[in-house]
PDB file of C-alpha atoms in Angstrom:
ATOM      1  CA  MET P   1      -0.672   0.780  -8.753  1.00 97.00           C
ATOM      2  CA  SER P   2      -4.536   1.401  -9.469  1.00 97.00           C
ATOM      3  CA  ILE P   3      -7.186  -0.192 -12.230  1.00 97.00           C
ATOM      4  CA  ASP P   4      -5.987   2.974 -14.843  1.00 97.00           C
ATOM      5  CA  SER P   5      -3.904   1.497 -17.484  1.00 96.00           C
ATOM      6  CA  MET P   6      -0.574   2.454 -18.491  1.00 96.00           C
ATOM      7  CA  PHE P   7      -1.828   4.808 -20.888  1.00 96.00           C
ATOM      8  CA  VAL P   8      -3.657   6.819 -17.998  1.00 97.00           C
ATOM      9  CA  HIS P   9      -0.991   7.040 -15.382  1.00 97.00           C
ATOM     10  CA  LYS P  10       0.823   9.183 -18.296  1.00 97.00           C
ATOM     11  CA  MET P  11      -1.169  11.264 -18.930  1.00 97.00           C
ATOM     12  CA  TRP P  12      -1.952  11.792 -15.433  1.00 97.00           C
ATOM     13  CA  ASP P  13       1.831  12.241 -14.733  1.00 97.00           C
ATOM     14  CA  ASP P  14       2.543  14.489 -18.039  1.00 97.00           C
ATOM     15  CA  HIS P  15      -0.789  16.807 -17.386  1.00 97.00           C
ATOM     16  CA  GLU P  16      -1.396  17.012 -13.544  1.00 97.00           C
ATOM     17  CA  LEU P  17       1.150  15.640 -11.200  1.00 97.00           C
ATOM     18  CA  SER P  18       3.988  17.015 -12.927  1.00 96.00           C
ATOM     19  CA  LYS P  19       3.083  20.193 -12.041  1.00 97.00           C
ATOM     20  CA  MET P  20       3.135  19.376  -8.317  1.00 96.00           C
ATOM     21  CA  VAL P  21       6.917  17.601  -8.844  1.00 95.00           C
ATOM     22  CA  GLU P  22       9.439  18.192 -10.534  1.00 96.00           C
ATOM     23  CA  GLY P  23      10.229  16.000 -13.211  1.00 95.00           C
ATOM     24  CA  GLY P  24       6.888  14.074 -12.387  1.00 96.00           C
ATOM     25  CA  VAL P  25       6.551  10.746 -10.961  1.00 96.00           C
ATOM     26  CA  PRO P  26       9.925   8.798 -10.708  1.00 97.00           C
ATOM     27  CA  PHE P  27       8.920   5.411  -9.155  1.00 97.00           C
ATOM     28  CA  PRO P  28       7.129   2.998 -11.143  1.00 97.00           C
ATOM     29  CA  MET P  29       2.769   3.708 -11.886  1.00 97.00           C
ATOM     30  CA  LEU P  30       1.853   0.043 -12.334  1.00 97.00           C
ATOM     31  CA  SER P  31      -1.798  -1.561 -14.563  1.00 97.00           C
ATOM     32  CA  ASP P  32      -4.137  -3.581 -12.628  1.00 96.00           C
ATOM     33  CA  ALA P  33      -6.616  -3.933 -14.718  1.00 93.00           C
ATOM     34  CA  GLY P  34      -9.290  -6.035 -13.053  1.00 93.00           C
ATOM     35  CA  GLY P  35      -7.492  -5.582  -9.724  1.00 96.00           C
ATOM     36  CA  ARG P  36      -6.167  -8.860 -10.298  1.00 95.00           C
ATOM     37  CA  VAL P  37      -2.781  -8.234  -7.770  1.00 96.00           C
ATOM     38  CA  GLY P  38      -4.945  -5.817  -5.895  1.00 96.00           C
ATOM     39  CA  LYS P  39      -7.434  -9.263  -4.979  1.00 95.00           C
ATOM     40  CA  VAL P  40      -4.446 -10.680  -4.113  1.00 95.00           C
ATOM     41  CA  TYR P  41      -3.336  -8.644  -1.647  1.00 96.00           C
ATOM     42  CA  GLY P  42      -6.770  -7.836   0.098  1.00 96.00           C
ATOM     43  CA  VAL P  43      -7.572  -4.092  -1.263  1.00 96.00           C
ATOM     44  CA  TYR P  44      -9.840  -4.449  -4.120  1.00 96.00           C
ATOM     45  CA  ASP P  45     -13.199  -3.767  -3.633  1.00 95.00           C
ATOM     46  CA  GLU P  46     -15.348  -5.623  -5.444  1.00 94.00           C
ATOM     47  CA  ASP P  47     -18.933  -3.263  -4.961  1.00 93.00           C
ATOM     48  CA  ALA P  48     -17.011  -0.073  -6.525  1.00 93.00           C
ATOM     49  CA  GLY P  49     -14.032  -1.275  -8.896  1.00 94.00           C
ATOM     50  CA  VAL P  50     -11.401   0.059  -7.514  1.00 95.00           C
ATOM     51  CA  GLU P  51      -8.526  -0.234  -5.166  1.00 96.00           C
ATOM     52  CA  THR P  52      -8.706   1.190  -1.394  1.00 96.00           C
ATOM     53  CA  ARG P  53      -5.608   2.967  -0.570  1.00 96.00           C
ATOM     54  CA  GLY P  54      -3.797   0.585   0.190  1.00 97.00           C
ATOM     55  CA  ARG P  55       0.669   0.439   1.146  1.00 98.00           C
ATOM     56  CA  PHE P  56       2.749  -2.101   1.898  1.00 98.00           C
ATOM     57  CA  ILE P  57       6.673  -2.311   3.343  1.00 98.00           C
ATOM     58  CA  ILE P  58       8.295  -5.370   2.265  1.00 98.00           C
ATOM     59  CA  ASP P  59      11.794  -5.693   2.908  1.00 98.00           C
ATOM     60  CA  PRO P  60      14.753  -7.565   1.471  1.00 98.00           C
ATOM     61  CA  ASP P  61      14.102 -10.550   1.608  1.00 98.00           C
ATOM     62  CA  GLY P  62      10.283 -10.482   0.209  1.00 98.00           C
ATOM     63  CA  ILE P  63       8.572 -10.355   2.866  1.00 98.00           C
ATOM     64  CA  VAL P  64       6.089  -7.749   4.254  1.00 98.00           C
ATOM     65  CA  GLN P  65       6.711  -6.430   7.137  1.00 98.00           C
ATOM     66  CA  GLY P  66       3.885  -4.001   7.489  1.00 98.00           C
ATOM     67  CA  PHE P  67       0.324  -3.073   5.604  1.00 97.00           C
ATOM     68  CA  GLU P  68      -2.778   0.108   6.192  1.00 97.00           C
ATOM     69  CA  VAL P  69      -5.439   0.285   4.351  1.00 97.00           C
ATOM     70  CA  LEU P  70      -7.840   2.973   4.125  1.00 96.00           C
ATOM     71  CA  THR P  71     -11.035   3.522   2.833  1.00 94.00           C
ATOM     72  CA  PRO P  72     -10.667   6.192  -0.140  1.00 92.00           C
ATOM     73  CA  PRO P  73     -11.809   9.626   1.497  1.00 92.00           C
ATOM     74  CA  VAL P  74      -8.689  10.019   3.371  1.00 94.00           C
ATOM     75  CA  GLY P  75      -5.202  10.354   2.250  1.00 94.00           C
ATOM     76  CA  ARG P  76      -1.877   9.083   4.094  1.00 95.00           C
ATOM     77  CA  SER P  77       0.892   9.559   6.254  1.00 95.00           C
ATOM     78  CA  VAL P  78       4.038   9.716   4.229  1.00 95.00           C
ATOM     79  CA  ASN P  79       6.313  10.773   7.323  1.00 96.00           C
ATOM     80  CA  GLU P  80       4.416   7.638   9.334  1.00 97.00           C
ATOM     81  CA  THR P  81       5.591   5.338   6.401  1.00 97.00           C
ATOM     82  CA  LEU P  82       9.459   6.623   5.987  1.00 97.00           C
ATOM     83  CA  ARG P  83       9.190   6.631  10.109  1.00 97.00           C
ATOM     84  CA  GLN P  84       8.347   2.721   9.401  1.00 98.00           C
ATOM     85  CA  VAL P  85      10.632   2.072   6.954  1.00 98.00           C
ATOM     86  CA  GLN P  86      13.426   3.596   8.967  1.00 98.00           C
ATOM     87  CA  ALA P  87      12.582   1.206  11.937  1.00 97.00           C
ATOM     88  CA  PHE P  88      12.208  -1.625  10.171  1.00 98.00           C
ATOM     89  CA  GLN P  89      15.460  -1.119   8.666  1.00 97.00           C
ATOM     90  CA  PHE P  90      16.725  -0.295  11.870  1.00 97.00           C
ATOM     91  CA  VAL P  91      15.747  -3.043  13.615  1.00 96.00           C
ATOM     92  CA  ARG P  92      16.899  -5.596  10.534  1.00 97.00           C
ATOM     93  CA  ALA P  93      20.382  -4.215  10.718  1.00 97.00           C
ATOM     94  CA  SER P  94      20.394  -4.378  14.485  1.00 95.00           C
ATOM     95  CA  LYS P  95      19.649  -8.451  13.182  1.00 95.00           C
ATOM     96  CA  GLY P  96      16.764  -8.480  15.860  1.00 87.00           C
ATOM     97  CA  THR P  97      19.018  -7.332  19.773  1.00 94.00           C
ATOM     98  CA  GLU P  98      17.321  -4.170  19.245  1.00 95.00           C
ATOM     99  CA  ALA P  99      13.672  -2.727  18.984  1.00 95.00           C
ATOM    100  CA  THR P 100      11.863   0.778  19.017  1.00 96.00           C
ATOM    101  CA  PRO P 101       9.604   1.082  21.215  1.00 95.00           C
ATOM    102  CA  SER P 102       5.829   3.283  20.448  1.00 95.00           C
ATOM    103  CA  GLY P 103       7.303   6.778  19.328  1.00 94.00           C
ATOM    104  CA  TRP P 104      10.597   6.024  18.018  1.00 96.00           C
ATOM    105  CA  LYS P 105      12.544   8.164  15.867  1.00 95.00           C
ATOM    106  CA  PRO P 106      15.726   7.563  14.386  1.00 95.00           C
ATOM    107  CA  GLY P 107      18.514   8.906  17.043  1.00 93.00           C
ATOM    108  CA  LYS P 108      15.640   8.069  20.238  1.00 93.00           C
ATOM    109  CA  LYS P 109      16.263   5.209  22.204  1.00 92.00           C
ATOM    110  CA  THR P 110      15.570   1.919  21.565  1.00 94.00           C
ATOM    111  CA  LEU P 111      14.601  -1.070  23.735  1.00 93.00           C
ATOM    112  CA  LYS P 112      16.917  -4.786  23.715  1.00 92.00           C
ATOM    113  CA  PRO P 113      14.363  -7.469  24.803  1.00 91.00           C
ATOM    114  CA  GLY P 114      16.135 -10.069  27.236  1.00 90.00           C
ATOM    115  CA  PRO P 115      15.416 -11.099  30.079  1.00 92.00           C
ATOM    116  CA  GLY P 116      16.591  -8.293  31.829  1.00 90.00           C
ATOM    117  CA  LEU P 117      13.778  -6.276  30.369  1.00 91.00           C
ATOM    118  CA  VAL P 118      10.661  -8.121  31.917  1.00 91.00           C
ATOM    119  CA  GLY P 119       9.011  -5.938  34.201  1.00 92.00           C
ATOM    120  CA  ASN P 120      11.016  -3.059  33.299  1.00 91.00           C
ATOM    121  CA  VAL P 121      10.223  -1.946  30.748  1.00 91.00           C
ATOM    122  CA  TRP P 122       8.944   1.228  32.860  1.00 91.00           C
ATOM    123  CA  LYS P 123      12.159   2.309  34.085  1.00 91.00           C
ATOM    124  CA  GLU P 124      13.859   2.579  30.344  1.00 91.00           C
ATOM    125  CA  TRP P 125      10.296   3.948  28.421  1.00 92.00           C
ATOM    126  CA  LYS P 126       8.431   6.979  29.228  1.00 92.00           C
ATOM    127  CA  THR P 127       4.612   7.014  28.817  1.00 92.00           C
ATOM    128  CA  GLN P 128       5.474  10.589  27.115  1.00 92.00           C
ATOM    129  CA  MET P 129       7.891   9.586  24.459  1.00 91.00           C
ATOM    130  CA  ALA P 130       4.909   7.535  22.792  1.00 91.00           C
ATOM    131  CA  PHE P 131       3.894  11.305  22.379  1.00 91.00           C
ATOM    132  CA  ASP P 132       7.151  12.829  21.635  1.00 80.00           C
TER     133      ASP P 132
ATOM    134  CA  MET K   1     -31.828  10.617 -19.903  1.00 72.00           C
ATOM    135  CA  ALA K   2     -28.416  10.712 -18.863  1.00 81.00           C
ATOM    136  CA  GLU K   3     -28.252  12.359 -15.074  1.00 77.00           C
ATOM    137  CA  GLU K   4     -24.965  14.163 -14.081  1.00 80.00           C
ATOM    138  CA  VAL K   5     -22.520  12.442 -11.201  1.00 73.00           C
ATOM    139  CA  LYS K   6     -21.387  14.230  -8.551  1.00 75.00           C
ATOM    140  CA  ALA K   7     -17.615  13.533  -8.825  1.00 68.00           C
ATOM    141  CA  GLY K   8     -16.562  12.037  -5.210  1.00 69.00           C
ATOM    142  CA  CYS K   9     -13.184  10.431  -3.920  1.00 65.00           C
ATOM    143  CA  ALA K  10     -14.465   6.978  -5.442  1.00 65.00           C
ATOM    144  CA  ARG K  11     -13.909   6.645  -8.898  1.00 65.00           C
ATOM    145  CA  PRO K  12     -18.025   6.403 -10.012  1.00 67.00           C
ATOM    146  CA  THR K  13     -18.690   2.552 -12.572  1.00 68.00           C
ATOM    147  CA  GLY K  14     -21.685   1.040 -13.511  1.00 71.00           C
ATOM    148  CA  GLY K  15     -22.942  -2.599 -14.240  1.00 71.00           C
ATOM    149  CA  PRO K  16     -25.567  -4.518 -15.702  1.00 76.00           C
ATOM    150  CA  VAL K  17     -29.020  -2.909 -14.097  1.00 79.00           C
ATOM    151  CA  GLY K  18     -31.574  -5.123 -12.436  1.00 79.00           C
ATOM    152  CA  GLU K  19     -32.039  -8.280 -10.897  1.00 73.00           C
ATOM    153  CA  PRO K  20     -29.609 -11.017 -11.217  1.00 67.00           C
ATOM    154  CA  ALA K  21     -30.452 -14.314 -12.317  1.00 63.00           C
ATOM    155  CA  PRO K  22     -29.942 -17.099  -8.761  1.00 61.00           C
ATOM    156  CA  GLU K  23     -27.454 -18.994  -9.475  1.00 61.00           C
ATOM    157  CA  THR K  24     -25.087 -16.046 -10.985  1.00 58.00           C
ATOM    158  CA  THR K  25     -25.692 -14.704  -7.640  1.00 58.00           C
ATOM    159  CA  GLU K  26     -24.376 -17.459  -5.957  1.00 60.00           C
ATOM    160  CA  ASP K  27     -21.267 -17.619  -8.106  1.00 60.00           C
ATOM    161  CA  ILE K  28     -20.491 -14.165  -7.097  1.00 57.00           C
ATOM    162  CA  GLN K  29     -20.217 -14.681  -3.828  1.00 60.00           C
ATOM    163  CA  MET K  30     -18.045 -17.839  -3.962  1.00 59.00           C
ATOM    164  CA  GLU K  31     -15.696 -15.662  -5.743  1.00 57.00           C
ATOM    165  CA  LYS K  32     -15.878 -13.410  -3.113  1.00 55.00           C
ATOM    166  CA  LYS K  33     -14.573 -15.257  -0.351  1.00 56.00           C
ATOM    167  CA  GLU K  34     -12.131 -17.455  -2.922  1.00 55.00           C
ATOM    168  CA  ALA K  35     -10.327 -13.492  -3.124  1.00 53.00           C
ATOM    169  CA  LYS K  36     -10.026 -13.216   0.837  1.00 57.00           C
ATOM    170  CA  SER K  37      -6.548 -11.432   2.282  1.00 56.00           C
ATOM    171  CA  MET K  38      -4.018 -14.198   1.569  1.00 77.00           C
ATOM    172  CA  ILE K  39      -1.589 -11.397   3.722  1.00 93.00           C
ATOM    173  CA  GLN K  40       0.032 -11.513   6.851  1.00 95.00           C
ATOM    174  CA  VAL K  41       3.216  -9.409   8.673  1.00 97.00           C
ATOM    175  CA  GLY K  42       6.181 -11.720   8.551  1.00 97.00           C
ATOM    176  CA  LYS K  43       4.803 -13.783   5.866  1.00 96.00           C
ATOM    177  CA  LYS K  44       6.330 -13.596   2.058  1.00 97.00           C
ATOM    178  CA  ALA K  45       4.770 -10.644  -0.056  1.00 97.00           C
ATOM    179  CA  PRO K  46       2.841 -12.593  -3.223  1.00 96.00           C
ATOM    180  CA  ASP K  47       4.847 -12.166  -6.157  1.00 96.00           C
ATOM    181  CA  PHE K  48       2.739  -9.995  -9.116  1.00 96.00           C
ATOM    182  CA  SER K  49       3.848  -8.659 -12.599  1.00 96.00           C
ATOM    183  CA  ALA K  50       1.711  -5.738 -13.819  1.00 96.00           C
ATOM    184  CA  PRO K  51       2.664  -3.123 -17.237  1.00 96.00           C
ATOM    185  CA  GLY K  52       3.211   0.557 -16.373  1.00 95.00           C
ATOM    186  CA  TYR K  53       4.757   3.563 -16.581  1.00 97.00           C
ATOM    187  CA  GLN K  54       7.544   5.229 -15.659  1.00 96.00           C
ATOM    188  CA  LYS K  55       9.806   8.657 -16.754  1.00 95.00           C
ATOM    189  CA  GLY K  56       8.654   8.696 -20.134  1.00 94.00           C
ATOM    190  CA  GLY K  57       8.551   5.166 -20.804  1.00 95.00           C
ATOM    191  CA  PHE K  58       6.011   2.053 -20.604  1.00 95.00           C
ATOM    192  CA  ILE K  59       8.083  -0.969 -18.537  1.00 95.00           C
ATOM    193  CA  ASN K  60       6.865  -4.032 -17.244  1.00 95.00           C
ATOM    194  CA  VAL K  61       7.771  -4.547 -13.423  1.00 95.00           C
ATOM    195  CA  LYS K  62       8.021  -7.895 -11.442  1.00 96.00           C
ATOM    196  CA  LEU K  63       7.919  -7.408  -8.072  1.00 96.00           C
ATOM    197  CA  SER K  64      10.614 -10.122  -7.049  1.00 96.00           C
ATOM    198  CA  ASP K  65      12.778  -8.426  -9.265  1.00 96.00           C
ATOM    199  CA  TYR K  66      13.129  -5.907  -6.243  1.00 97.00           C
ATOM    200  CA  LEU K  67      14.319  -8.813  -4.126  1.00 97.00           C
ATOM    201  CA  GLY K  68      17.465  -6.794  -2.049  1.00 98.00           C
ATOM    202  CA  LYS K  69      15.805  -3.749  -1.683  1.00 98.00           C
ATOM    203  CA  TRP K  70      12.809  -2.165   0.612  1.00 98.00           C
ATOM    204  CA  VAL K  71       9.702  -1.871  -1.467  1.00 98.00           C
ATOM    205  CA  LEU K  72       6.218   0.691  -0.500  1.00 98.00           C
ATOM    206  CA  LEU K  73       3.583  -0.590  -2.531  1.00 98.00           C
ATOM    207  CA  CYS K  74       1.027   1.472  -2.578  1.00 97.00           C
ATOM    208  CA  PHE K  75      -2.538   0.951  -4.583  1.00 97.00           C
ATOM    209  CA  TYR K  76      -5.024   3.811  -4.838  1.00 96.00           C
ATOM    210  CA  PRO K  77      -8.276   4.319  -6.145  1.00 96.00           C
ATOM    211  CA  GLY K  78      -7.716   5.951  -9.306  1.00 96.00           C
ATOM    212  CA  ASP K  79      -5.296   8.348 -11.157  1.00 96.00           C
ATOM    213  CA  PHE K  80      -7.047  11.849 -11.429  1.00 94.00           C
ATOM    214  CA  THR K  81      -8.773  11.555  -8.121  1.00 88.00           C
ATOM    215  CA  PHE K  82      -8.907  14.404  -5.392  1.00 80.00           C
ATOM    216  CA  VAL K  83      -7.274  12.712  -2.171  1.00 74.00           C
TER     217      VAL K  83
END
């Protein structure tokens, strides 16, 4: 979503993005003229008149589970976004019985929060795992 | 005389020139305060509807139409920017 019109989105997809992604962008490219949606989400820069790089993970109940906002010159990590979505999906599927510690990726060790884990995380999780 | 604009990552924009009248400045500041973020993790994502483009067609998207699915909502400064 940006402040550009849907017509400009079409031109960008036709003339540039379709040269990077076969068949063009598959998902909706939304138009937010005047930044009205961006204001509500806290990503509209009034002075520049544009939206900053905001990214929101919204779950199937419409709840915001996470967000990240960057200034324009720095791009995002798609891999990190996907990792977070996978983690939120995993936690949701476990109905809150499991949690993903720092550095978690699919297939790696999770934690089961409860009285037995208090003061014992050091036995289950090593600092190195944050950097794996 | 028009001067050349250096292309950067932020989209160049214009605006009124000169000192704004004092009461206008106050209005703008009030507006800015009201527009602060209402987003909090664990809380409902504000619903919206927006026109858009997808795969050759023009569409209208409502966030609440995606209930039951995971949604990634991404904002960016502008089409044809560099990052």
